[in-house]
mmCIF file of C-alpha atoms in Angstrom:
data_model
loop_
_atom_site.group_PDB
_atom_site.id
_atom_site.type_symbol
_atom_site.label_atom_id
_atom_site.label_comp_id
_atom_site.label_asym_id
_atom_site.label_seq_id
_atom_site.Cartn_x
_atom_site.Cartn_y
_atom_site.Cartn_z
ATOM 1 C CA UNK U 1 19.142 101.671 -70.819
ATOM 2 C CA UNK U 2 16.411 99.675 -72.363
ATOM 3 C CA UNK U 3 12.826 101.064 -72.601
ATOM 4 C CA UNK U 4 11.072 97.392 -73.734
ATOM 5 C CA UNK U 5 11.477 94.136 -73.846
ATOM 6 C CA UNK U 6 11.849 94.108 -77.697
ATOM 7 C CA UNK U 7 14.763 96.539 -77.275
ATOM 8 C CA UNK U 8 16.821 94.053 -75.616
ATOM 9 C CA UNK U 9 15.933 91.174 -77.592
ATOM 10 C CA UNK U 10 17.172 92.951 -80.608
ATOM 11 C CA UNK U 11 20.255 93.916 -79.024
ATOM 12 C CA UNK U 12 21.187 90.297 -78.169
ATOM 13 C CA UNK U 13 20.145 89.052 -81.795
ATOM 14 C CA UNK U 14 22.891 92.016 -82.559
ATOM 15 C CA UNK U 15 25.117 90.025 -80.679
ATOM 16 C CA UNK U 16 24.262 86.453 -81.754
ATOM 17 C CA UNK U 17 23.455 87.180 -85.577
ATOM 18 C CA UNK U 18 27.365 88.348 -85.519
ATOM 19 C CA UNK U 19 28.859 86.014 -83.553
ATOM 20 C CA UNK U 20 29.879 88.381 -80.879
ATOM 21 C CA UNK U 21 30.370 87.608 -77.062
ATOM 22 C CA UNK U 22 27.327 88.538 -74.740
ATOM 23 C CA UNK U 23 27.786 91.717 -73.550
ATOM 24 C CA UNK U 24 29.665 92.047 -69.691
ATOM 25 C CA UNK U 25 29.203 95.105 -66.976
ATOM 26 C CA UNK U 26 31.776 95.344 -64.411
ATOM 27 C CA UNK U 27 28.877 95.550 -61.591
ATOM 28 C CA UNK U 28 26.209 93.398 -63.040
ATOM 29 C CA UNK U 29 28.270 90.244 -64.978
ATOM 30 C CA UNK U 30 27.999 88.915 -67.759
ATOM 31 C CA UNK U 31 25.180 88.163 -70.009
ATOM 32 C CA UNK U 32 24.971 84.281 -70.419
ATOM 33 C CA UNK U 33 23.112 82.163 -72.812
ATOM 34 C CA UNK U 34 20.466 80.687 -69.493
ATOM 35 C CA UNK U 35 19.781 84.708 -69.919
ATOM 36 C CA UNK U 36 19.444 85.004 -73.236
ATOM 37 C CA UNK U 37 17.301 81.834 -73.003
ATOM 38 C CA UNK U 38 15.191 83.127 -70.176
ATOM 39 C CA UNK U 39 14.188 86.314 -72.503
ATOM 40 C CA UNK U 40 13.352 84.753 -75.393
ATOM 41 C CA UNK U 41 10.682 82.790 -73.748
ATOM 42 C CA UNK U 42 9.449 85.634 -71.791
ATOM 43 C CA UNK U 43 9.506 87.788 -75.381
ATOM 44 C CA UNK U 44 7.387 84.669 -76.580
ATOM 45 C CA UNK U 45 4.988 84.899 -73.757
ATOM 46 C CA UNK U 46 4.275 88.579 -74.580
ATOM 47 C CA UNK U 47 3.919 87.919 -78.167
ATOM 48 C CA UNK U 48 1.385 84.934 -77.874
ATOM 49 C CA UNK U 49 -1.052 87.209 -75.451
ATOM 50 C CA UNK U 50 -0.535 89.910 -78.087
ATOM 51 C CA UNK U 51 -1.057 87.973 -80.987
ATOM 52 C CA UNK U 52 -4.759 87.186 -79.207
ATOM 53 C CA UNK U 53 -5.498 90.294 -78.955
ATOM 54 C CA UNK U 54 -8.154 91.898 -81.350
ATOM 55 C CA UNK U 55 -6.681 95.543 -81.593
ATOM 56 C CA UNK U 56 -3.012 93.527 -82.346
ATOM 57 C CA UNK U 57 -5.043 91.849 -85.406
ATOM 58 C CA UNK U 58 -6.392 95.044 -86.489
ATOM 59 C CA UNK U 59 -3.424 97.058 -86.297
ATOM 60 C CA UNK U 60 -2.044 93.868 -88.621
ATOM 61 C CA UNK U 61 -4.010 94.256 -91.270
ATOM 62 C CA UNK U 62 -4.065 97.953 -91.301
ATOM 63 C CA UNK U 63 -0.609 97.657 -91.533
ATOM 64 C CA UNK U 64 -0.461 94.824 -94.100
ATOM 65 C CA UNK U 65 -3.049 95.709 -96.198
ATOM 66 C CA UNK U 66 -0.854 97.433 -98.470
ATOM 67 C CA UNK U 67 1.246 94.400 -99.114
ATOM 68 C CA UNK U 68 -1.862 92.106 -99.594
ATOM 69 C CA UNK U 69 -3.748 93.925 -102.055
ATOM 70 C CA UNK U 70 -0.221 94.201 -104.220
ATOM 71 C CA UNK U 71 -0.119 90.429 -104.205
ATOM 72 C CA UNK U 72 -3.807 90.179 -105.393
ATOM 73 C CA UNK U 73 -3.207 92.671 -108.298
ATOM 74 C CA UNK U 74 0.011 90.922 -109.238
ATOM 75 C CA UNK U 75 -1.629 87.462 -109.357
ATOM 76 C CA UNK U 76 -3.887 88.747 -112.254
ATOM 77 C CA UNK U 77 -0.836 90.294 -114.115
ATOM 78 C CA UNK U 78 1.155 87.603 -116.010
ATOM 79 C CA UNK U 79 4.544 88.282 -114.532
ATOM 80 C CA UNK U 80 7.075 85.250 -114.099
ATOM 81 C CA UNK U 81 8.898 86.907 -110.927
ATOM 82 C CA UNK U 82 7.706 89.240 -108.614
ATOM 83 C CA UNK U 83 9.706 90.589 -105.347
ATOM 84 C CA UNK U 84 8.338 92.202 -102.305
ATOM 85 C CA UNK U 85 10.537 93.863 -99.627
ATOM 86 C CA UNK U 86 10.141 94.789 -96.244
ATOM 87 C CA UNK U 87 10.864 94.600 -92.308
ATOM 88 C CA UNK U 88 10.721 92.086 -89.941
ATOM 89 C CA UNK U 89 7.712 93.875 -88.813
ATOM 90 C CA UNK U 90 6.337 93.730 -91.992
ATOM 91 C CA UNK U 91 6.500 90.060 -91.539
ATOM 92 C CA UNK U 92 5.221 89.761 -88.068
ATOM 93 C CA UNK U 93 2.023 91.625 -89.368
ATOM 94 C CA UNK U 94 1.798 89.264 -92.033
ATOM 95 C CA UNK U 95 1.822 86.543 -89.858
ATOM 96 C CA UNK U 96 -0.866 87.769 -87.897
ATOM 97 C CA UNK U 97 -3.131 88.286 -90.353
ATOM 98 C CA UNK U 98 -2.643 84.487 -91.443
ATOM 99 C CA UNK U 99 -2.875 83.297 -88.048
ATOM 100 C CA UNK U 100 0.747 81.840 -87.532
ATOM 101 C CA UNK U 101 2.077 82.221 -84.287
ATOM 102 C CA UNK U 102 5.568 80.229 -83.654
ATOM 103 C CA UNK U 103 6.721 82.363 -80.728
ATOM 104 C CA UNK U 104 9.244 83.989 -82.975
ATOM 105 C CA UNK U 105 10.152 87.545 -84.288
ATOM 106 C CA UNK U 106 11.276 86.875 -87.511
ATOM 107 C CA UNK U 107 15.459 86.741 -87.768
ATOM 108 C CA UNK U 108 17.218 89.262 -89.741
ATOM 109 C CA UNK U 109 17.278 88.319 -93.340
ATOM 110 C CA UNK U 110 13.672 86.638 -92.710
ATOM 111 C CA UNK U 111 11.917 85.741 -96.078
ATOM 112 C CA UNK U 112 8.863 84.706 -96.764
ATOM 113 C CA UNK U 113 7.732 82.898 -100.572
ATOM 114 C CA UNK U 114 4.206 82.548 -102.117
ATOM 115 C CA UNK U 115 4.476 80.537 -104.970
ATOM 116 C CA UNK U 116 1.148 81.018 -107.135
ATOM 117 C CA UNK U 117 -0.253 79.091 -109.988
ATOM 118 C CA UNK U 118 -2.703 79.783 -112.524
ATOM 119 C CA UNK U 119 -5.117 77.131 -114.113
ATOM 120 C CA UNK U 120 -5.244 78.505 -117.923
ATOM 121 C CA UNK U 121 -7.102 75.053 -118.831
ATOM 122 C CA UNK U 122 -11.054 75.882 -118.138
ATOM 123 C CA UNK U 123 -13.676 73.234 -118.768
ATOM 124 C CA UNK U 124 -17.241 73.854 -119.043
#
């Protein structure tokens, strides 16, 4: 039994990131892709009137801040090559806090690259 919406939607990406057949219940039937279709839209439905909400964006940032300021401190250090790690819901925070909603909760093995220069030539 599923508490959330969420809950299910991960347990079909389960299914789909492995190439599995949709789970089947001898009462109910089979799960079939018009299904699978049917929650994804109502998952993005939910996530666009949360991703409006204010408390959502707070919670965001409180939750990303972390990540942000280590980004700001390493673009003053003069590393080549620096990797972050996290969660999809790490991601989904970030995205939030920069304002991009595409209706999707980031796939397993999500990435996400900033590429950031420096100007070392300064003119006066």
């Amino acid at each position: 039994k599923y508490k959330s919406l969420v809950h299910i939607f991960d347990a079909l990406n389960a299914y789909l990131c492995h190439h599995e057949k949709l789970p089947c219940h001898s009462i109910y039937g089979c799960v079939s892709p018009s299904h699978v279709k049917k929650v994804l839209s109502y998952v993005c439905l939910l996530g666009t009137k949360l991703f409006n909400s204010h408390a959502y964006k707070h919670s965001s940032w409180l939750k990303i801040y972390g990540f942000l300021n280590g980004l700001v401190e390493e673009m003053h250090q003069s590393s080549k090559f620096v990797l972050f790690s996290g969660h999809d819901i790490s991601l989904e925070s970030l995205k939030s806090v920069l304002s991009f909603s595409d209706c999707l909760i980031p796939p397993y093995a999500s990435r996400l690259i900033f590429e950031i220069y420096s100007n070392f030539f300064f003119f006066a």
